[in-house]
Coordinates of C-alpha atoms and ligand atoms in Angstrom, one line a residue:
X411 CA 0.0 0.0 0.0
X412 CA 1.1 3.6 -0.6
X413 CA 0.6 6.3 1.9
X414 CA -1.7 9.1 1.1
X415 CA -0.4 12.6 1.9
X416 CA -1.2 14.4 5.1
X417 CA -3.3 16.9 3.2
X418 CA -6.1 16.5 0.6
X419 CA -7.2 19.8 -0.8
X420 CA -10.3 20.8 -2.8
X421 CA -12.4 17.7 -1.9
X422 CA -16.1 17.9 -2.6
X423 CA -17.8 16.4 0.4
X424 CA -21.6 15.7 0.4
X425 CA -23.9 18.2 2.0
X426 CA -25.3 15.5 4.4
X427 CA -21.8 15.1 6.0
X428 CA -21.2 18.9 6.6
X429 CA -22.3 21.1 9.4
X430 CA -25.1 23.5 8.7
X431 CA -22.8 26.5 9.0
X432 CA -20.4 25.1 6.2
X433 CA -19.9 27.9 3.6
X434 CA -21.4 27.6 0.1
X435 CA -20.1 28.5 -3.4
X436 CA -23.2 29.3 -5.4
X437 CA -25.7 26.6 -4.5
X438 CA -23.0 24.1 -3.7
X439 CA -21.1 23.3 -0.5
X440 CA -17.6 24.9 -0.6
X441 CA -14.7 22.6 -1.3
X442 CA -13.0 21.1 1.7
X443 CA -9.4 20.4 2.8
X444 CA -8.8 17.2 4.9
X445 CA -5.8 16.9 7.1
X446 CA -4.8 13.3 7.9
X447 CA -2.5 12.0 10.6
X448 CA -1.7 8.5 11.8
X449 CA -4.5 6.9 9.7
X450 CA -7.2 9.2 10.9
X451 CA -8.9 12.4 9.8
X452 CA -7.4 15.2 11.9
X453 CA -9.4 18.1 10.6
X454 CA -12.0 19.0 7.9
X455 CA -12.0 22.7 7.0
X456 CA -13.2 24.8 4.1
X457 CA -10.6 25.1 1.4
X458 CA -8.4 28.1 1.8
X459 CA -5.9 27.9 -1.1
X460 CA -2.9 28.6 1.1
X461 CA -1.4 25.1 0.8
X462 CA -0.1 23.5 -2.4
X463 CA 1.5 20.3 -1.0
X464 CA -0.4 17.0 -0.7
X465 CA -3.0 16.0 -3.2
X466 CA -5.2 18.6 -4.9
X467 CA -8.2 16.4 -6.0
X468 CA -9.6 19.3 -7.9
X469 CA -13.2 19.1 -6.8
X470 CA -13.5 15.3 -6.9
X471 CA -16.5 13.9 -4.9
X472 CA -15.2 12.2 -1.8
X473 CA -17.2 9.8 0.5
X474 CA -16.3 7.9 3.6
X475 CA -15.8 4.1 3.4
X476 CA -18.9 2.5 1.8
X477 CA -21.4 0.1 3.4
X478 CA -23.1 -2.9 1.8
X479 CA -26.1 -3.3 4.1
X480 CA -27.8 -6.2 2.5
X481 CA -26.1 -8.9 0.3
X482 CA -26.2 -12.7 -0.1
X483 CA -22.6 -13.8 -0.5
X484 CA -23.5 -17.4 0.2
X485 CA -25.4 -17.5 -3.1
X486 CA -23.4 -15.1 -5.3
X487 CA -21.7 -16.4 -8.4
X488 CA -23.9 -19.6 -8.8
X489 CA -25.6 -18.3 -11.9
X490 CA -23.1 -19.9 -14.3
X491 CA -24.2 -23.4 -13.3
X492 CA -28.0 -22.9 -12.9
X493 CA -29.3 -23.3 -16.4
X494 CA -32.6 -21.8 -17.6
X495 CA -34.4 -19.6 -15.0
X496 CA -38.1 -18.8 -14.4
X497 CA -39.0 -15.2 -13.6
X498 CA -39.9 -13.9 -10.2
X499 CA -38.8 -14.2 -6.6
X500 CA -40.5 -17.4 -5.6
X501 CA -39.2 -19.3 -8.7
X502 CA -35.7 -18.1 -7.8
X503 CA -36.0 -19.4 -4.3
X504 CA -36.9 -22.9 -5.7
X505 CA -33.8 -22.8 -8.0
X506 CA -31.5 -21.9 -5.1
X507 CA -32.9 -24.7 -2.9
X508 CA -31.9 -27.2 -5.6
X509 CA -28.4 -25.6 -6.1
X510 CA -27.7 -25.6 -2.3
X511 CA -27.5 -29.4 -2.3
X512 CA -24.2 -29.1 -4.2
X513 CA -22.5 -26.6 -1.9
X514 CA -19.3 -27.5 -0.2
X515 CA -17.0 -25.5 2.2
X516 CA -14.5 -24.9 -0.6
X517 CA -17.3 -23.7 -3.1
X518 CA -18.9 -21.3 -0.6
X519 CA -15.5 -20.0 0.5
X520 CA -14.3 -19.3 -3.0
X521 CA -17.5 -17.6 -4.1
X522 CA -17.9 -15.5 -0.9
X523 CA -14.2 -14.5 -1.0
X524 CA -14.6 -13.2 -4.5
X525 CA -17.6 -11.1 -3.3
X526 CA -15.5 -9.6 -0.5
X527 CA -12.6 -8.8 -2.8
X528 CA -14.9 -7.0 -5.2
X529 CA -16.5 -5.1 -2.3
X530 CA -13.1 -4.1 -0.9
X531 CA -11.9 -2.8 -4.2
X532 CA -15.1 -0.7 -4.5
X533 CA -14.3 0.9 -1.1
X534 CA -16.6 -1.1 1.1
X535 CA -15.6 -1.1 4.8
X536 CA -18.7 -3.0 6.2
X537 CA -20.7 -5.7 4.5
X538 CA -23.8 -7.5 5.9
X539 CA -24.7 -10.7 4.3
X540 CA -27.8 -12.9 4.7
X541 CA -27.3 -16.6 4.8
X542 CA -30.0 -19.2 3.8
X543 CA -30.9 -21.2 6.9
X544 CA -33.4 -24.0 6.5
X545 CA -32.3 -26.2 9.3
X546 CA -34.6 -26.2 12.4
X547 CA -31.6 -27.8 14.3
X548 CA -27.9 -27.2 13.7
X549 CA -26.3 -24.5 11.6
X550 CA -25.9 -24.4 7.8
X551 CA -22.6 -25.2 6.1
X552 CA -22.4 -21.7 4.6
X553 CA -23.0 -20.0 8.0
X554 CA -19.8 -21.5 9.4
X555 CA -17.8 -20.5 6.3
X556 CA -19.0 -16.9 6.6
X557 CA -18.1 -16.8 10.3
X558 CA -14.5 -17.9 9.3
X559 CA -14.4 -15.3 6.5
X560 CA -15.3 -12.6 9.1
X561 CA -12.1 -13.5 10.9
X562 CA -10.1 -13.7 7.7
X563 CA -11.2 -10.3 6.6
X564 CA -11.0 -8.5 9.9
X565 CA -9.4 -5.1 9.5
X566 CA -10.4 -4.9 5.9
X567 CA -14.2 -5.5 5.9
X568 CA -16.4 -5.8 8.9
X569 CA -18.5 -8.8 7.9
X570 CA -21.9 -9.3 9.5
X571 CA -24.1 -12.3 8.9
X572 CA -27.8 -12.7 9.2
X573 CA -29.7 -16.0 9.4
X574 CA -32.2 -16.0 6.7
X575 CA -34.8 -18.3 8.1
X576 CA -38.3 -19.0 6.7
X577 CA -40.9 -17.7 9.1
X578 CA -42.6 -21.0 9.6
X579 CA -39.6 -22.3 11.4
X580 CA -40.5 -19.9 14.2
X581 CA -44.1 -21.2 14.5
X582 CA -43.3 -22.9 17.9
X583 CA -41.7 -20.8 20.7
X584 CA -39.3 -23.6 21.6
X585 CA -38.1 -23.9 18.0
X586 CA -37.6 -20.1 17.8
X587 CA -35.5 -20.2 20.9
X588 CA -33.4 -23.1 19.5
X589 CA -32.7 -21.0 16.4
X590 CA -31.9 -17.8 18.2
X591 CA -29.6 -19.7 20.6
X592 CA -27.6 -21.2 17.7
X593 CA -27.2 -17.8 16.0
X594 CA -26.1 -16.1 19.3
X595 CA -23.7 -19.0 20.1
X596 CA -22.0 -18.6 16.7
X597 CA -20.0 -15.6 17.8
X598 CA -19.7 -11.9 17.0
X599 CA -21.3 -10.4 13.9
X600 CA -24.4 -12.5 14.0
X601 CA -28.0 -11.2 13.7
X602 CA -31.3 -13.1 13.7
X603 CA -33.2 -12.9 10.5
X604 CA -36.4 -14.2 8.9
X605 CA -38.2 -14.2 5.5
X606 CA -41.5 -12.5 6.1
X607 CA -43.9 -12.7 3.2
X608 CA -47.6 -13.0 2.7
X609 CA -47.2 -16.6 1.5
X610 CA -45.9 -17.7 4.9
X611 CA -47.5 -15.0 7.1
X612 CA -48.0 -15.6 10.8
X613 CA -48.1 -12.8 13.3
X614 CA -47.6 -15.3 16.0
X615 CA -44.4 -16.6 14.4
X616 CA -43.1 -13.0 14.0
X617 CA -43.8 -12.5 17.7
X618 CA -41.7 -15.5 18.5
X619 CA -38.8 -14.1 16.4
X620 CA -38.8 -10.9 18.5
X621 CA -39.1 -12.7 21.8
X622 CA -36.3 -15.1 20.9
X623 CA -34.0 -12.3 19.7
X624 CA -34.6 -10.3 22.8
X625 CA -33.9 -13.3 25.1
X626 CA -30.5 -14.0 23.4
X627 CA -29.5 -10.3 22.9
X628 CA -29.6 -10.4 19.1
X629 CA -30.4 -7.6 16.6
X630 CA -32.9 -8.4 13.9
X631 CA -32.7 -8.1 10.1
X632 CA -35.9 -9.2 8.2
X633 CA -36.6 -9.8 4.6
X634 CA -39.9 -8.0 4.9
X635 CA -42.8 -7.7 2.4
X636 CA -40.7 -8.3 -0.7
X637 CA -43.8 -8.4 -2.9
X638 CA -46.5 -6.1 -4.4
X639 CA -49.4 -7.7 -2.5
X640 CA -51.1 -4.9 -0.7
X641 CA -52.2 -7.3 2.0
X642 CA -48.6 -7.9 3.2
X643 CA -48.5 -7.0 6.8
X644 CA -44.9 -7.7 7.9
X645 CA -43.6 -4.1 8.3
X646 CA -46.7 -2.7 10.0
X647 CA -46.7 -5.7 12.4
X648 CA -43.0 -5.4 13.1
X649 CA -43.4 -1.7 14.0
X650 CA -46.3 -2.6 16.4
X651 CA -44.5 -5.5 18.0
X652 CA -41.3 -3.6 18.5
X653 CA -43.2 -1.0 20.6
X654 CA -45.4 -3.6 22.4
X655 CA -42.6 -5.8 23.6
X656 CA -40.0 -2.9 24.1
X657 CA -37.4 -4.7 22.0
X658 CA -34.0 -3.4 23.0
X659 CA -32.0 -4.4 19.8
X660 CA -31.7 -2.8 16.4
X661 CA -34.3 -3.8 13.9
X662 CA -33.6 -3.7 10.1
X663 CA -36.3 -4.3 7.5
X664 CA -35.2 -5.0 3.9
X665 CA -37.3 -4.6 0.8
X666 CA -40.7 -3.6 2.1
X667 CA -41.9 -3.3 -1.5
X668 CA -45.5 -3.8 -0.6
X669 CA -45.7 -0.2 0.8
X670 CA -45.7 0.9 -2.9
X671 CA -48.8 -1.2 -3.6
X672 CA -50.8 -0.1 -0.6
X673 CA -53.3 2.8 -0.4
X674 CA -51.2 5.9 0.2
X675 CA -52.7 6.8 3.5
X676 CA -52.2 3.3 4.9
X677 CA -48.6 3.2 3.7
X678 CA -47.8 6.6 5.2
X679 CA -49.3 5.6 8.5
X680 CA -47.1 2.5 8.5
X681 CA -44.1 4.7 7.8
X682 CA -45.1 7.0 10.7
X683 CA -45.0 3.9 13.0
X684 CA -41.7 2.8 11.6
X685 CA -40.2 6.3 12.3
X686 CA -41.4 6.1 15.9
X687 CA -40.3 2.5 16.4
X688 CA -37.5 3.0 15.3
X689 CA -36.6 0.7 12.4
X690 CA -33.8 1.0 9.8
X691 CA -35.0 0.3 6.3
X692 CA -32.9 -1.1 3.4
X693 CA -34.0 -0.6 -0.2
X694 CA -32.6 -3.0 -2.9
X695 CA -33.4 -1.2 -6.2
X696 CA -31.7 -3.6 -8.6
X697 CA -33.4 -6.8 -7.4
X698 CA -36.8 -5.1 -6.9
X699 CA -36.8 -3.9 -10.5
X700 CA -35.9 -7.4 -11.7
X701 CA -38.1 -9.5 -9.5
X702 CA -41.2 -7.5 -8.8
X703 CA -44.1 -7.5 -11.3
X704 CA -42.1 -10.1 -13.3
X705 CA -43.9 -12.2 -15.8
X706 CA -42.4 -13.9 -19.0
X707 CA -43.2 -11.9 -22.1
X708 CA -44.8 -9.0 -20.3
X709 CA -43.3 -5.6 -19.7
X710 CA -43.4 -4.8 -15.9
X711 CA -45.7 -1.9 -15.0
X712 CA -44.6 -1.3 -11.4
X713 CA -41.1 -0.5 -10.1
X714 CA -41.3 -2.5 -6.9
X715 CA -39.3 0.1 -4.8
X716 CA -40.4 0.9 -1.3
X717 CA -41.3 4.5 -0.4
X718 CA -37.7 5.7 -0.1
X719 CA -38.5 9.5 -0.3
X720 CA -41.3 9.3 2.2
X721 CA -39.1 7.3 4.6
X722 CA -36.3 9.7 4.4
X723 CA -38.6 12.7 4.8
X724 CA -39.7 11.1 8.1
X725 CA -36.1 10.8 9.4
X726 CA -36.1 7.0 9.0
X727 CA -32.6 5.6 8.6
X728 CA -32.7 4.2 5.1
X729 CA -29.9 2.4 3.4
X730 CA -29.5 1.3 -0.2
X731 CA -27.7 -1.9 -1.1
X732 CA -26.9 -4.5 -3.7
X733 CA -28.7 -7.7 -2.6
X734 CA -28.0 -10.6 -5.0
X735 CA -25.2 -10.8 -7.5
X736 CA -25.0 -13.5 -10.3
X737 CA -27.4 -16.0 -8.8
X738 CA -30.9 -17.2 -9.5
X739 CA -32.3 -13.9 -8.2
X740 CA -30.2 -11.4 -10.1
X741 CA -27.4 -11.5 -12.7
X742 CA -26.5 -7.8 -12.2
X743 CA -24.5 -6.2 -9.5
X744 CA -20.8 -6.1 -8.4
X745 CA -20.9 -5.5 -4.6
X746 CA -20.4 -1.8 -5.3
X747 CA -23.1 0.1 -3.4
X748 CA -22.6 3.1 -5.8
X749 CA -23.9 0.9 -8.6
X750 CA -27.0 0.0 -6.5
X751 CA -27.5 3.7 -5.7
X752 CA -27.2 4.6 -9.4
X753 CA -30.1 2.2 -10.2
X754 CA -32.1 3.7 -7.4
X755 CA -31.3 7.3 -8.5
X756 CA -33.0 6.6 -11.9
X757 CA -35.8 4.3 -10.7
X758 CA -36.8 6.5 -7.8
X759 CA -35.8 9.8 -9.4
X760 CA -33.4 11.2 -6.8
X761 CA -32.8 14.9 -7.2
X762 CA -29.5 15.2 -5.4
X763 CA -27.8 11.8 -5.6
X764 CA -24.4 13.0 -4.2
X765 CA -25.4 15.6 -1.7
X766 CA -28.4 13.8 -0.2
X767 CA -28.6 10.2 -1.2
X768 CA -25.0 9.1 -0.9
X769 CA -25.7 9.0 2.8
X770 CA -27.7 5.8 2.2
X771 CA -24.5 3.9 1.3
X772 CA -22.2 5.3 4.0
X773 CA -24.1 5.1 7.3
X774 CA -23.0 1.8 8.7
X775 CA -23.9 3.2 12.2
X776 CA -27.6 2.9 11.1
X777 CA -27.2 -0.9 11.4
X778 CA -26.1 -0.6 15.0
X779 CA -27.7 0.0 18.4
X780 CA -26.1 3.5 18.5
X781 CA -27.0 5.0 15.1
X782 CA -25.5 8.4 15.7
X783 CA -21.8 8.5 14.5
X784 CA -21.5 10.0 11.1
X785 CA -18.3 8.6 9.5
X786 CA -16.9 11.9 8.0
X787 CA -15.6 13.8 11.0
X788 CA -12.4 14.8 12.7
X789 CA -11.1 11.8 14.7
X790 CA -12.7 9.2 12.4
X791 CA -10.5 6.6 10.6
X792 CA -9.3 7.9 7.3
X793 CA -11.3 5.5 5.2
X794 CA -12.1 7.5 2.1
X795 CA -13.4 7.0 -1.4
X796 CA -12.2 9.6 -3.9
X797 CA -14.1 9.5 -7.3
X798 CA -11.3 10.6 -9.6
X799 CA -13.3 10.9 -12.9
X800 CA -16.6 12.1 -11.6
X801 CA -18.0 15.5 -10.5
X802 CA -20.7 16.2 -7.9
X803 CA -23.2 17.3 -10.5
X804 CA -23.2 14.1 -12.5
X805 CA -22.3 11.6 -9.8
X806 CA -22.8 8.6 -9.8
X807 CA -22.0 8.9 -13.5
X808 CA -18.3 8.1 -14.1
X809 CA -18.0 6.8 -10.6
X810 CA -16.1 3.7 -11.5
X811 CA -12.7 5.4 -11.3
X812 CA -11.9 5.8 -7.7
X813 CA -9.0 5.9 -5.2
X814 CA -9.8 4.0 -2.0
X815 CA -7.9 5.0 1.1
X816 CA -8.0 2.8 4.2
X817 CA -6.6 4.3 7.4
X818 CA -4.8 6.8 5.2
X819 CA -3.2 4.3 2.9
X820 CA -4.0 3.7 -0.8
X821 CA -5.8 0.4 -0.8
X822 CA -7.2 0.4 -4.4
X823 CA -7.2 2.5 -7.5
X824 CA -4.7 4.6 -9.4
X825 CA -3.8 8.1 -8.1
X826 CA -4.0 10.6 -11.0
X827 CA -0.7 12.4 -11.5
X828 CA -2.6 15.7 -11.8
X829 CA -3.4 15.5 -8.1
X830 CA 0.3 15.8 -7.4
X831 CA 1.3 18.3 -10.1
X832 CA 1.8 21.2 -7.7
X833 CA 3.8 19.1 -5.2
X834 CA 6.2 21.2 -3.3
X835 CA 7.5 23.3 -6.1
X836 CA 6.3 26.5 -4.4
X837 CA 5.7 25.4 -0.9
X838 CA 3.5 28.0 0.8
X839 CA 2.7 27.5 4.4
X840 CA 0.1 29.9 5.8
X841 CA 1.0 29.0 9.4
X842 CA 2.9 26.4 11.3
Ligands
LIG1147 ZN1 -32.0 -10.1 0.2

């Protein structure tokens, strides 16, 4: 790794990361200078033009380390061996059940490692993966592989794993306790999860999920209402349960597509309850566009996205992520959250992708019990992603070229020579 300089000048930081009093240039936040020391951000100040050493990134958009809040690295890269696929979510689940019979430790390890390498090169510092879990007793093969990968990748990517368990396995309280106990016993980075859908709906089973998670001190991450059936009740019931049983962990609900199919007043009332609960939402634009309203030979009419703007307007922590990559669910994706955000920016018509919506791929703290530590601040680790060929107006267009810094060291990407062109030829120091 190469060291980055102690000074990065003329960085364009997103508005969401800056204090309200930050100066503006026209309608844009003024450019920033970042001083780095010992692998951390020492100071972030408005650009002054008094220093010409270090890197002058010339207005390049800069984000903190990225977050993949919702992936399936146990299933990724199986597409090549699956043969012909039927459209839709439920058909994809059937295909994966058959493929899983062939999984070995070496197979899962190779595929999941490739996912983590791609994510690392994209600038991801934290990745949460779901892991299919169909065993009422014992733990799946892939779960143990993922636990080992968490240790292998420590210091590069914080890997969290969620047990993706069909809701019917929680129908008995004793069975729910057995599952939660196994997840909790598997060590750090584990969350309890469930697949909550109108085809397997049971409010009682969902209650068991909450009770078991509470008993074993687990956070929850649900696949929730990933469908366009307006009757889907997973999210609304989750919000109600969370308040009723005073759940102490963090609750994350992914997908929640059904909100987009429900009567507006009902959907907004559910979002009000989600904001009060509180619940973190995760939107997966790529797979929702591919799997919702999907029928062979028919153009989809609905987008399948949850109500991302209404959620954000209510202050609900909302993240955007990749979901499946090269498996029965989705052939697209590359474990680059910027790519997922770019899909969302078009599908949901984001007005300010960089200044507003880039927050949805950076706030790893929104997955934790203490969701109040924004990552771009003095004192934070200098994990930075500098988009070397993009500008803040067009971002995420041309966002592929990037320099990834981890703890102040260049971890991926090529540093443009133009950033160093003024290096120390006329060293001007304003002050000591
Ligand atoms: Zn998923």
